[in-house]
Amino acid sequence: MSADIKGAAAALRQAYATGVACKPLRDDLLPTGDLTAAYAVQQAQVSDWLAEGRRLVGAKVGLTSRAVQEAFGVFQPDFGVLFADMAVPDGAEIDPSTLLQPRVEAEVAFVLGRDLPYDQVTVADVVRATDHLLPAIEIVDSRIANWDISIVDTVADNASSGRYVLGTSPRRISEVDLRLCGAVLEQGGEPVSVGAGAACLGNPLHAVAWLAGTLAANGRPLRAGDTVLSGALGPMVAVTPGAAYEARISGLGSVRACFSSGPVSARSEPVLRAPQSRTKGGSA
C-alpha cells in the first residue's frame, strides 16, 4: 500500500474519530480522477473495519443520476459498502451529532435471496436473485469539509455513506414497476424532494446489475441476504436537526428517518468537483 493511500485512509479515519471533517483528498494525497487509488483507500478502511468486528451486510450504488455523473465528469456509478451498525430502525431517533454533514434521499432497497457471483449480470439475474424490496432512506454523509468533493473524494470516503433506514413491509419485485415508481420525500408533511425510478440509471434494476457485476469482477460478489441500496430516486436534502423525513415510494410504502435536536458539523451545500470544472449539484 502506497504512502498516499495510507495517508488518505488515515485522514478519513481521523475525521470519523474526531467528528471534524478533513480537507479534500484529491491533488494532495490522491491523483485527480484516479479511481483505482480511491477504491484502494476505500478497501483499506473496509479491511480495518472488518478487523475491528464490524459486520458487512451489503453495498450501495452512488452517482446513479446522469446529471450528477456529468457534474463529476464520469460516465458510470460508484459504490460503497454497508455495515450492520449503519442500519437504523424505521422511525427511530437519530442523533445528528454522530454525523458530520448528513443529507437524506429516498431509494429502493433490494434484499437478495441468491448469490450474484457473475461478472456479467443481467436484469433477469437480478430479478431471480431478489427476495424482496423495501423502501429506504439513505442518510449520506461526507468526511470531506463542506462537501467539497470530486469523484476521487467520494469513492475513497465509502461513496459518502452514513446511515440507512429500511421500511418494514417487504414487496415482491413482481409487484412494483421500478422504472415508473414515483417517490416523494416529505418533511413535516411538505414535499422536499420528488423523483422516480427512471432517475436511477433508467431503472434501479440497472443499478443493481451494474453493482453486482462490478463487485464480482473485483472478487467481492453480492451474496444471499445482502441488502443493496440502489441509488437516489430524487435530489438529496440537507438534514435539519429535530426534523422527521418520510419517503413514500409507490408500490413500496413508506419509511421514516427522525433526527433529534442537536448540532451538525456543516450546513453548506454540496460542491461537486469535476476533473476540469466546478459544478454544484446533487446526489451521492
XYZ file of N, CA and C in Angstrom:
852
model
N 0.846 -1.191 0.000
C 0.000 0.000 0.000
C 0.886 1.248 0.000
N 0.609 2.182 -0.908
C 1.444 3.374 -1.016
C 1.215 4.305 0.168
N 2.195 5.206 0.353
C 2.092 6.172 1.448
C 0.889 7.094 1.254
N 0.576 7.456 0.005
C -0.555 8.340 -0.244
C -1.874 7.664 0.123
N -2.020 6.382 -0.223
C -3.244 5.658 0.113
C -3.373 5.529 1.625
N -2.278 5.220 2.287
C -2.299 5.156 3.755
C -2.660 6.510 4.349
N -2.091 7.571 3.793
C -2.362 8.907 4.314
C -3.812 9.315 4.127
N -4.387 8.991 2.962
C -5.787 9.327 2.715
C -6.705 8.542 3.640
N -6.427 7.249 3.816
C -7.236 6.437 4.724
C -7.131 6.961 6.153
N -5.937 7.376 6.553
C -5.741 7.908 7.907
C -6.499 9.213 8.111
N -6.528 10.067 7.077
C -7.258 11.334 7.189
C -8.747 11.091 7.375
N -9.282 10.116 6.642
C -10.699 9.788 6.786
C -10.985 9.165 8.145
N -10.115 8.290 8.595
C -10.324 7.670 9.907
C -10.294 8.722 11.016
N -9.427 9.707 10.882
C -9.366 10.777 11.886
C -10.660 11.585 11.881
N -11.219 11.827 10.699
C -12.480 12.562 10.611
C -13.605 11.795 11.302
N -13.648 10.481 11.096
C -14.630 9.658 11.801
C -14.438 9.766 13.312
N -13.196 9.681 13.751
C -12.900 9.612 15.185
C -13.149 10.932 15.896
N -12.845 12.050 15.225
C -12.923 13.357 15.879
C -14.206 14.116 15.581
N -14.904 13.723 14.504
C -16.067 14.480 14.097
C -15.729 15.772 13.397
N -14.481 15.927 13.019
C -14.023 17.114 12.299
C -13.672 16.699 10.874
N -14.358 17.284 9.902
C -14.132 16.905 8.511
C -12.720 17.283 8.069
N -12.189 16.481 7.163
C -10.845 16.731 6.639
C -10.920 17.496 5.322
N -9.796 18.013 4.890
C -9.770 18.701 3.606
C -9.846 17.670 2.478
N -10.181 18.098 1.257
C -10.267 17.147 0.144
C -8.989 16.336 -0.027
N -9.167 15.090 -0.464
C -8.044 14.175 -0.634
C -7.362 14.345 -1.985
N -8.117 14.818 -2.970
C -7.582 14.947 -4.316
C -6.403 15.917 -4.337
N -5.548 15.703 -5.284
C -4.376 16.545 -5.522
C -3.292 16.335 -4.466
N -3.595 16.615 -3.183
C -2.564 16.485 -2.150
C -2.197 15.033 -1.885
N -3.210 14.150 -1.806
C -2.950 12.759 -1.449
C -3.265 11.787 -2.584
N -4.287 12.077 -3.360
C -4.705 11.171 -4.427
C -4.751 11.928 -5.753
N -4.259 11.318 -6.828
C -4.295 11.991 -8.131
C -5.731 12.256 -8.569
N -5.972 13.414 -9.146
C -7.293 13.749 -9.643
C -7.755 12.704 -10.657
N -8.946 12.161 -10.436
C -9.522 11.200 -11.366
C -9.026 9.778 -11.244
N -8.154 9.487 -10.280
C -7.583 8.138 -10.144
C -8.522 7.271 -9.300
N -9.474 6.605 -9.960
C -10.439 5.801 -9.235
C -9.812 4.555 -8.629
N -8.765 4.030 -9.267
C -8.094 2.855 -8.705
C -7.529 3.176 -7.325
N -6.889 4.323 -7.203
C -6.350 4.741 -5.907
C -7.474 5.015 -4.917
N -8.562 5.629 -5.385
C -9.678 5.948 -4.491
C -10.311 4.685 -3.924
N -10.513 3.672 -4.774
C -11.086 2.421 -4.279
C -10.101 1.684 -3.363
N -8.807 1.872 -3.594
C -7.819 1.269 -2.694
C -7.927 1.876 -1.294
N -8.191 3.172 -1.224
C -8.405 3.819 0.075
C -9.664 3.270 0.733
N -10.737 3.168 -0.050
C -11.973 2.603 0.487
C -11.733 1.197 1.033
N -11.040 0.351 0.269
C -10.815 -1.026 0.696
C -9.933 -1.093 1.934
N -8.972 -0.179 2.055
C -8.129 -0.153 3.252
C -8.971 0.093 4.497
N -9.938 1.000 4.375
C -10.822 1.261 5.513
C -11.728 0.066 5.797
N -12.266 -0.534 4.739
C -13.138 -1.694 4.926
C -12.394 -2.815 5.641
N -11.151 -3.054 5.233
C -10.348 -4.104 5.873
C -10.149 -3.812 7.355
N -9.878 -2.551 7.676
C -9.712 -2.172 9.087
C -11.009 -2.360 9.859
N -12.127 -1.941 9.259
C -13.421 -2.065 9.943
C -13.778 -3.529 10.188
N -13.535 -4.374 9.214
C -13.810 -5.800 9.389
C -12.940 -6.388 10.494
N -11.676 -5.968 10.545
C -10.769 -6.442 11.590
C -11.234 -5.996 12.971
N -11.940 -4.874 13.017
C -12.458 -4.355 14.289
C -13.769 -5.028 14.688
N -14.317 -5.893 13.818
C -15.521 -6.640 14.174
C -16.810 -6.152 13.570
N -16.754 -5.135 12.713
C -17.979 -4.695 12.057
C -18.456 -5.768 11.079
N -19.759 -5.878 10.895
C -20.340 -6.921 10.047
C -20.826 -6.333 8.732
N -20.280 -6.844 7.644
C -20.663 -6.412 6.308
C -22.014 -7.009 5.943
N -22.972 -6.161 5.507
C -24.318 -6.661 5.208
C -24.802 -6.297 3.810
N -23.964 -5.644 3.019
C -24.408 -5.298 1.676
C -23.584 -4.200 1.062
N -24.198 -3.517 0.107
C -23.483 -2.478 -0.641
C -24.475 -1.430 -1.121
N -23.943 -0.298 -1.553
C -24.761 0.790 -2.074
C -24.197 1.254 -3.406
N -25.092 1.739 -4.253
C -24.701 2.352 -5.512
C -24.872 3.854 -5.380
N -23.889 4.606 -5.847
C -23.978 6.065 -5.871
C -23.799 6.580 -7.283
N -24.020 7.874 -7.454
C -23.869 8.531 -8.754
C -24.725 7.864 -9.828
N -25.979 7.608 -9.495
C -26.882 6.968 -10.443
C -27.657 7.974 -11.290
N -27.546 9.238 -10.957
C -28.186 10.290 -11.740
C -27.262 10.717 -12.878
N -27.772 10.766 -14.093
C -26.963 11.193 -15.238
C -26.455 12.624 -15.051
N -27.306 13.482 -14.496
C -26.893 14.870 -14.301
C -25.713 14.964 -13.343
N -25.749 14.165 -12.262
C -24.657 14.211 -11.296
C -23.395 13.572 -11.881
N -23.558 12.518 -12.683
C -22.397 11.940 -13.354
C -21.717 12.980 -14.238
N -22.514 13.745 -14.974
C -21.944 14.785 -15.824
C -21.243 15.855 -15.000
N -21.809 16.170 -13.821
C -21.161 17.143 -12.953
C -19.793 16.665 -12.484
N -19.672 15.353 -12.249
C -18.406 14.777 -11.831
C -17.470 14.515 -13.008
N -17.999 14.540 -14.224
C -17.179 14.212 -15.373
C -16.902 12.730 -15.497
N -17.854 11.883 -15.029
C -17.711 10.426 -15.129
C -18.950 9.857 -15.814
N -18.842 8.612 -16.232
C -19.927 8.023 -17.001
C -20.316 6.651 -16.464
N -20.137 6.466 -15.172
C -20.586 5.250 -14.514
C -20.856 5.568 -13.053
N -21.614 4.719 -12.369
C -21.852 4.940 -10.940
C -20.589 4.648 -10.121
N -20.729 4.782 -8.806
C -19.697 4.304 -7.895
C -20.366 3.422 -6.846
N -19.579 2.868 -5.931
C -20.170 2.004 -4.912
C -19.439 2.161 -3.590
N -20.158 1.770 -2.543
C -19.605 1.684 -1.200
C -20.185 0.469 -0.513
N -19.806 0.245 0.735
C -20.280 -0.935 1.453
C -21.193 -0.523 2.599
N -22.037 -1.463 3.012
C -22.949 -1.261 4.131
C -22.573 -2.203 5.266
N -22.527 -1.656 6.476
C -22.292 -2.453 7.670
C -23.559 -2.479 8.522
N -23.672 -3.516 9.344
C -24.872 -3.684 10.165
C -25.103 -2.494 11.090
N -24.018 -1.888 11.583
C -24.191 -0.779 12.523
C -24.563 0.535 11.839
N -24.697 0.527 10.508
C -25.182 1.696 9.791
C -26.711 1.699 9.681
N -27.336 0.558 9.952
C -28.789 0.437 9.824
C -29.482 1.069 11.029
N -30.537 1.836 10.760
C -31.338 2.488 11.791
C -32.776 1.992 11.651
N -33.436 1.591 12.737
C -34.828 1.146 12.622
C -35.745 2.255 12.111
N -36.768 1.868 11.398
C -37.750 2.806 10.854
C -38.339 3.659 11.973
N -38.179 4.973 11.860
C -38.748 5.902 12.827
C -37.941 6.116 14.082
N -36.832 5.394 14.250
C -36.001 5.576 15.447
C -35.296 6.931 15.398
N -35.042 7.478 16.562
C -34.394 8.792 16.634
C -32.912 8.683 16.339
N -32.421 9.568 15.493
C -31.010 9.610 15.095
C -30.394 10.869 15.659
N -29.275 10.741 16.317
C -28.555 11.887 16.862
C -27.697 12.494 15.750
N -28.024 13.702 15.280
C -27.258 14.271 14.166
C -25.808 14.570 14.522
N -25.496 14.658 15.815
C -24.106 14.940 16.202
C -23.193 13.745 15.955
N -23.781 12.560 15.679
C -22.970 11.393 15.344
C -22.582 11.383 13.868
N -23.078 12.360 13.123
C -22.765 12.505 11.708
C -22.119 13.864 11.489
N -21.466 14.017 10.358
C -20.785 15.281 10.108
C -21.641 16.257 9.308
N -22.138 15.824 8.157
C -22.854 16.701 7.235
C -23.994 15.917 6.570
N -24.951 15.428 7.352
C -25.926 14.472 6.818
C -26.924 15.075 5.840
N -27.264 14.263 4.859
C -28.312 14.559 3.898
C -29.121 13.291 3.680
N -30.355 13.417 3.241
C -31.221 12.247 3.085
C -31.715 12.152 1.656
N -31.964 10.910 1.217
C -32.524 10.687 -0.106
C -33.328 9.387 -0.087
N -34.376 9.347 -0.900
C -35.239 8.170 -0.998
C -34.660 7.182 -2.002
N -34.706 5.890 -1.652
C -34.148 4.855 -2.513
C -34.983 3.576 -2.414
N -34.741 2.680 -3.367
C -35.297 1.328 -3.307
C -34.194 0.396 -2.819
N -34.486 -0.378 -1.780
C -33.538 -1.367 -1.268
C -33.916 -2.747 -1.792
N -32.921 -3.461 -2.295
C -33.083 -4.852 -2.739
C -32.484 -5.761 -1.664
N -33.207 -6.771 -1.250
C -32.672 -7.783 -0.345
C -32.575 -9.088 -1.135
N -31.377 -9.621 -1.235
C -31.133 -10.755 -2.119
C -31.447 -12.088 -1.451
N -31.973 -13.000 -2.252
C -32.216 -14.366 -1.791
C -31.244 -15.354 -2.393
N -30.471 -14.893 -3.392
C -29.478 -15.741 -4.044
C -28.192 -14.956 -4.265
N -27.088 -15.675 -4.386
C -25.816 -15.051 -4.736
C -25.874 -14.510 -6.160
N -25.044 -13.485 -6.416
C -24.845 -12.965 -7.771
C -23.342 -12.984 -8.062
N -22.794 -14.142 -8.392
C -21.338 -14.287 -8.494
C -20.761 -13.996 -9.869
N -21.589 -13.514 -10.813
C -21.139 -13.356 -12.186
C -20.579 -11.961 -12.423
N -19.545 -11.877 -13.275
C -19.030 -10.546 -13.589
C -19.788 -9.893 -14.745
N -20.690 -10.641 -15.363
C -21.639 -10.079 -16.324
C -23.035 -10.435 -15.831
N -23.736 -9.445 -15.302
C -25.028 -9.673 -14.652
C -26.130 -9.021 -15.473
N -27.166 -9.755 -15.738
C -28.306 -9.223 -16.481
C -29.419 -8.805 -15.523
N -30.359 -8.037 -16.053
C -31.536 -7.664 -15.274
C -32.291 -8.915 -14.827
N -32.367 -9.910 -15.712
C -33.050 -11.157 -15.346
C -32.359 -11.831 -14.166
N -31.024 -11.782 -14.133
C -30.287 -12.344 -12.996
C -30.694 -11.648 -11.698
N -30.801 -10.319 -11.758
C -31.166 -9.553 -10.560
C -32.582 -9.888 -10.119
N -33.502 -9.986 -11.072
C -34.889 -10.318 -10.733
C -34.949 -11.672 -10.038
N -34.251 -12.672 -10.591
C -34.269 -14.010 -9.982
C -33.623 -14.013 -8.603
N -32.598 -13.189 -8.407
C -31.848 -13.211 -7.154
C -32.514 -12.404 -6.044
N -33.438 -11.524 -6.387
C -34.043 -10.638 -5.392
C -35.152 -11.355 -4.623
N -35.014 -11.394 -3.314
C -36.059 -11.979 -2.468
C -37.196 -10.991 -2.274
N -36.865 -9.741 -1.926
C -37.900 -8.725 -1.751
C -37.299 -7.332 -1.836
N -38.179 -6.350 -1.941
C -37.822 -4.937 -1.989
C -38.352 -4.236 -0.748
N -37.673 -3.157 -0.364
C -38.114 -2.318 0.746
C -37.890 -0.850 0.387
N -38.765 0.036 0.879
C -38.459 1.457 0.741
C -37.312 1.801 1.686
N -36.495 2.751 1.288
C -35.329 3.091 2.108
C -35.064 4.590 2.071
N -34.498 5.073 3.149
C -33.895 6.404 3.187
C -32.416 6.208 3.448
N -31.591 6.661 2.527
C -30.156 6.662 2.809
C -29.782 8.007 3.406
N -29.038 7.961 4.501
C -28.504 9.174 5.120
C -27.051 9.263 4.658
N -26.828 10.042 3.622
C -25.479 10.191 3.099
C -24.719 11.199 3.950
N -23.422 11.075 3.956
C -22.584 11.935 4.786
C -21.226 12.046 4.113
N -20.473 13.040 4.480
C -19.138 13.206 3.907
C -18.158 13.585 4.990
N -17.013 12.939 4.975
C -15.930 13.288 5.869
C -15.061 14.390 5.280
N -15.417 14.881 4.095
C -14.681 15.949 3.422
C -15.340 17.284 3.756
N -14.569 18.244 4.207
C -15.115 19.517 4.676
C -15.981 20.184 3.614
N -17.159 20.643 4.051
C -18.090 21.411 3.223
C -18.572 20.654 1.992
N -18.509 19.323 2.033
C -18.921 18.522 0.874
C -18.180 18.955 -0.389
N -16.965 19.393 -0.246
C -16.169 19.843 -1.397
C -15.518 18.609 -2.016
N -16.293 17.878 -2.827
C -15.875 16.550 -3.251
C -15.714 16.430 -4.761
N -14.752 15.613 -5.144
C -14.623 15.116 -6.504
C -14.994 13.634 -6.483
N -14.982 12.996 -7.636
C -15.259 11.565 -7.687
C -14.263 10.787 -6.840
N -13.009 11.227 -6.827
C -11.976 10.551 -6.029
C -12.292 10.659 -4.544
N -12.706 11.840 -4.105
C -13.010 12.043 -2.687
C -14.171 11.169 -2.229
N -15.252 11.150 -3.004
C -16.425 10.396 -2.556
C -16.191 8.889 -2.600
N -15.484 8.387 -3.625
C -15.198 6.951 -3.673
C -14.332 6.542 -2.490
N -13.274 7.294 -2.227
C -12.398 6.962 -1.105
C -13.161 6.974 0.210
N -14.148 7.861 0.319
C -14.935 8.034 1.539
C -16.152 7.099 1.545
N -15.947 5.856 1.088
C -17.007 4.841 1.070
C -18.275 5.356 0.411
N -18.083 6.048 -0.735
C -19.208 6.582 -1.508
C -20.099 7.491 -0.656
N -19.465 8.263 0.238
C -20.185 9.227 1.081
C -21.327 8.580 1.866
N -21.044 7.430 2.454
C -22.052 6.700 3.231
C -22.153 7.233 4.659
N -23.342 7.102 5.234
C -23.544 7.468 6.629
C -24.360 6.414 7.349
N -25.669 6.487 7.235
C -26.595 5.528 7.806
C -27.648 5.182 6.755
N -28.531 4.245 7.083
C -29.678 3.990 6.216
C -30.818 3.431 7.049
N -32.043 3.688 6.576
C -33.261 3.242 7.244
C -34.078 2.437 6.235
N -34.493 1.253 6.628
C -35.312 0.400 5.768
C -36.742 0.360 6.280
N -37.694 0.320 5.345
C -39.082 0.103 5.717
C -39.289 -1.328 6.198
N -40.477 -1.618 6.653
C -40.727 -2.920 7.288
C -41.805 -3.748 6.601
N -42.246 -3.323 5.407
C -43.263 -4.078 4.674
C -42.673 -4.526 3.338
N -42.081 -5.725 3.288
C -41.432 -6.176 2.055
C -42.424 -6.378 0.922
N -41.958 -6.127 -0.301
C -42.756 -6.340 -1.501
C -41.981 -7.229 -2.465
N -42.696 -8.095 -3.172
C -42.086 -8.890 -4.221
C -41.765 -7.990 -5.403
N -40.707 -8.321 -6.111
C -40.284 -7.471 -7.219
C -41.333 -7.436 -8.320
N -42.130 -8.485 -8.450
C -43.177 -8.532 -9.471
C -44.333 -7.588 -9.171
N -44.389 -7.054 -7.942
C -45.492 -6.192 -7.540
C -45.230 -4.720 -7.829
N -44.003 -4.371 -8.249
C -43.609 -2.969 -8.358
C -43.055 -2.690 -9.751
N -43.517 -1.605 -10.361
C -42.927 -1.134 -11.612
C -41.775 -0.207 -11.237
N -40.579 -0.745 -11.221
C -39.450 0.002 -10.690
C -39.058 1.196 -11.559
N -39.334 1.153 -12.822
C -38.996 2.303 -13.675
C -39.942 3.471 -13.430
N -41.209 3.184 -13.244
C -42.210 4.240 -13.138
C -42.582 4.591 -11.704
N -42.082 3.857 -10.717
C -42.493 4.134 -9.336
C -42.081 5.552 -8.935
N -43.057 6.301 -8.472
C -42.795 7.667 -8.024
C -42.342 7.686 -6.578
N -41.553 8.701 -6.242
C -41.060 8.839 -4.864
C -41.185 10.289 -4.428
N -41.630 10.463 -3.202
C -41.653 11.797 -2.617
C -41.048 11.705 -1.224
N -40.164 12.623 -0.918
C -39.560 12.741 0.405
C -40.159 13.967 1.067
N -40.796 13.752 2.226
C -41.501 14.831 2.897
C -40.845 15.188 4.223
N -40.912 16.464 4.562
C -40.522 16.936 5.891
C -41.697 17.730 6.441
N -42.212 17.301 7.590
C -43.368 17.978 8.167
C -44.572 17.974 7.254
N -44.727 16.908 6.451
C -45.859 16.807 5.558
C -45.715 17.557 4.250
N -44.592 18.253 4.063
C -44.362 19.016 2.840
C -43.291 18.335 1.994
N -43.520 18.212 0.672
C -42.507 17.597 -0.189
C -41.229 18.440 -0.234
N -40.101 17.775 -0.074
C -38.813 18.460 -0.185
C -37.952 17.866 -1.291
N -38.364 16.692 -1.809
C -37.667 16.070 -2.928
C -38.632 15.098 -3.593
N -38.671 15.117 -4.915
C -39.515 14.180 -5.656
C -38.686 13.535 -6.754
N -39.085 12.336 -7.157
C -38.358 11.639 -8.201
C -39.092 10.385 -8.612
N -38.392 9.532 -9.340
C -38.990 8.287 -9.826
C -37.873 7.303 -10.135
N -38.262 6.044 -10.316
C -37.285 5.002 -10.591
C -36.447 5.276 -11.816
N -37.037 5.927 -12.822
C -36.313 6.198 -14.058
C -35.107 7.110 -13.841
N -35.078 7.867 -12.733
C -33.941 8.747 -12.448
C -32.711 7.979 -11.996
N -32.888 6.703 -11.679
C -31.789 5.869 -11.176
C -31.293 4.971 -12.314
N -30.418 5.505 -13.151
C -29.876 4.785 -14.314
C -30.969 4.243 -15.230
N -32.132 4.910 -15.247
C -33.246 4.457 -16.066
C -34.142 3.461 -15.371
N -33.593 2.750 -14.368
C -34.337 1.751 -13.599
C -33.407 1.244 -12.500
N -33.869 1.176 -11.248
C -32.996 0.649 -10.188
C -32.432 -0.737 -10.483
N -33.136 -1.541 -11.286
C -32.610 -2.848 -11.675
C -31.278 -2.710 -12.412
N -31.148 -1.678 -13.236
C -29.898 -1.467 -13.964
C -28.759 -1.172 -12.991
N -29.063 -0.385 -11.955
C -28.036 -0.035 -10.978
C -27.541 -1.264 -10.222
N -28.478 -2.134 -9.833
C -28.085 -3.338 -9.089
C -27.310 -4.295 -9.989
N -27.716 -4.418 -11.249
C -26.971 -5.275 -12.181
C -25.542 -4.773 -12.358
N -25.393 -3.460 -12.510
C -24.040 -2.883 -12.624
C -23.220 -3.182 -11.378
N -23.808 -2.952 -10.214
C -23.092 -3.170 -8.961
C -22.673 -4.619 -8.811
N -23.604 -5.539 -9.065
C -23.311 -6.962 -8.887
C -22.164 -7.399 -9.793
N -22.192 -6.989 -11.049
C -21.119 -7.362 -11.958
C -19.794 -6.746 -11.579
N -19.816 -5.490 -11.162
C -18.585 -4.800 -10.773
C -17.957 -5.434 -9.539
N -18.776 -5.733 -8.533
C -18.245 -6.347 -7.323
C -17.721 -7.752 -7.594
N -18.433 -8.527 -8.413
C -17.964 -9.878 -8.735
C -16.633 -9.823 -9.479
N -16.500 -8.871 -10.398
C -15.250 -8.731 -11.151
C -14.087 -8.360 -10.241
N -14.404 -7.745 -9.101
C -13.377 -7.357 -8.130
C -13.224 -8.369 -6.994
N -13.844 -9.540 -7.157
C -13.696 -10.601 -6.171
C -14.511 -10.429 -4.917
N -15.555 -9.571 -4.962
C -16.385 -9.308 -3.785
C -17.864 -9.430 -4.165
N -18.315 -10.587 -4.641
C -19.683 -10.695 -5.170
C -20.750 -10.489 -4.101
N -21.903 -10.019 -4.546
C -23.059 -9.937 -3.665
C -23.540 -11.342 -3.325
N -23.983 -11.517 -2.078
C -24.397 -12.836 -1.589
C -25.847 -12.815 -1.123
N -26.445 -13.985 -1.048
C -27.791 -14.108 -0.499
C -27.844 -13.473 0.885
N -28.878 -12.692 1.133
C -29.022 -11.987 2.395
C -28.517 -10.562 2.362
N -27.725 -10.207 1.345
C -27.201 -8.847 1.257
C -28.318 -7.845 0.992
N -28.150 -6.650 1.543
C -29.005 -5.511 1.244
C -28.272 -4.606 0.261
N -28.974 -4.155 -0.752
C -28.395 -3.246 -1.740
C -29.238 -1.983 -1.801
N -28.624 -0.847 -1.542
C -29.269 0.443 -1.778
C -28.962 0.831 -3.214
N -30.015 0.968 -4.035
C -29.825 1.023 -5.479
C -29.598 2.409 -6.051
N -29.688 3.454 -5.234
C -29.424 4.797 -5.727
C -30.609 5.723 -5.555
N -30.318 7.014 -5.536
C -31.340 8.023 -5.239
C -32.393 8.105 -6.328
N -33.647 8.283 -5.901
C -34.761 8.495 -6.817
C -35.042 9.975 -7.035
N -34.448 10.820 -6.224
C -34.611 12.271 -6.345
C -33.453 12.966 -5.673
N -33.393 14.294 -5.721
C -32.290 15.035 -5.124
C -32.180 14.811 -3.615
N -30.950 14.828 -3.108
C -30.768 14.694 -1.667
C -31.051 16.024 -0.984
N -31.383 15.937 0.306
C -31.837 17.091 1.084
C -30.999 17.186 2.354
N -30.498 18.382 2.651
C -29.727 18.585 3.877
C -30.614 18.385 5.096
N -30.098 17.705 6.110
C -30.851 17.387 7.321
C -30.957 18.605 8.234
N -32.152 18.844 8.732
C -32.387 19.853 9.759
C -32.542 19.148 11.104
N -31.703 19.457 12.095
C -31.866 18.818 13.398
C -33.280 19.000 13.941
N -33.828 17.937 14.519
C -35.178 17.969 15.053
C -36.253 17.638 14.041
N -35.871 17.446 12.779
C -36.856 17.185 11.728
C -37.044 15.693 11.505
N -38.215 15.344 10.984
C -38.512 13.972 10.577
C -38.759 13.965 9.077
N -38.228 12.949 8.406
C -38.361 12.821 6.951
C -39.059 11.503 6.645
N -40.035 11.564 5.765
C -40.746 10.349 5.369
C -40.666 10.198 3.861
N -40.197 9.037 3.422
C -40.146 8.724 1.997
C -41.311 7.820 1.653
N -42.066 8.203 0.631
C -43.173 7.394 0.133
C -42.838 7.001 -1.305
N -42.785 5.705 -1.549
C -42.449 5.194 -2.875
C -43.612 4.342 -3.356
N -44.165 4.681 -4.508
C -45.360 3.984 -4.984
C -45.078 2.498 -5.174
N -45.963 1.689 -4.615
C -45.825 0.252 -4.676
C -45.014 -0.345 -3.550
N -44.299 0.508 -2.804
C -43.425 0.010 -1.740
C -43.807 0.503 -0.347
N -44.616 1.543 -0.262
C -44.968 2.065 1.054
C -44.031 3.183 1.490
N -43.866 3.318 2.793
C -43.130 4.464 3.321
C -42.116 4.037 4.373
N -41.200 4.978 4.679
C -40.164 4.765 5.677
C -39.794 6.135 6.235
N -39.400 6.174 7.527
C -39.137 7.461 8.183
C -37.737 7.511 8.783
N -37.116 8.671 8.663
C -35.856 8.965 9.346
C -36.100 10.187 10.229
N -35.923 10.026 11.533
C -36.237 11.078 12.503
C -34.967 11.506 13.225
N -34.706 12.810 13.253
C -33.487 13.331 13.854
C -33.810 14.116 15.123
N -33.025 13.882 16.148
C -33.182 14.655 17.372
C -32.586 16.042 17.178
N -32.903 16.942 18.104
C -32.320 18.275 18.053
C -30.862 18.195 18.473
N -30.017 18.892 17.772
C -28.594 18.876 18.093
C -27.795 19.397 16.923
N -26.540 19.699 17.153
C -25.735 20.305 16.094
C -25.266 19.283 15.065
N -25.041 19.762 13.859
C -24.296 19.011 12.850
C -23.107 19.873 12.447
N -22.137 19.244 11.812
C -20.853 19.912 11.622
C -20.842 20.944 10.515
N -21.709 20.834 9.509
C -21.646 21.756 8.380
C -23.025 21.943 7.790
N -23.287 23.137 7.262
C -24.593 23.413 6.686
C -24.493 23.838 5.223
N -23.335 23.780 4.629
C -23.179 24.232 3.256
C -23.747 23.221 2.272
N -24.023 23.682 1.060
C -24.488 22.798 0.012
C -23.322 22.021 -0.571
N -23.594 20.821 -1.118
C -22.518 20.047 -1.725
C -21.868 20.793 -2.885
N -20.567 20.675 -2.996
C -19.825 21.217 -4.123
C -19.140 20.049 -4.805
N -19.574 19.704 -6.011
C -19.020 18.568 -6.726
C -17.895 19.052 -7.628
N -16.740 18.436 -7.501
C -15.596 18.859 -8.288
C -15.369 17.909 -9.452
N -15.660 18.370 -10.654
C -15.342 17.605 -11.850
C -13.862 17.782 -12.170
N -13.277 16.878 -12.944
C -11.845 16.974 -13.228
C -11.423 18.317 -13.801
N -12.249 18.932 -14.674
C -11.853 20.173 -15.301
C -12.821 21.319 -15.030
N -13.784 21.100 -14.134
C -14.765 22.146 -13.913
C -15.291 22.097 -12.507
N -16.035 23.131 -12.118
C -16.653 23.193 -10.799
C -18.153 23.294 -10.990
N -18.873 22.364 -10.361
C -20.307 22.298 -10.553
C -20.995 22.012 -9.244
N -22.085 22.711 -8.956
C -22.864 22.415 -7.748
C -24.004 21.480 -8.104
N -24.292 20.520 -7.189
C -25.348 19.601 -7.503
C -25.660 18.683 -6.369
N -26.212 17.566 -6.668
C -26.960 16.721 -6.019
C -27.111 15.413 -5.449
N -26.541 14.274 -5.764
C -26.814 13.042 -5.011
C -25.580 12.196 -4.941
N -25.490 11.414 -3.864
C -24.294 10.597 -3.681
C -24.638 9.149 -3.922
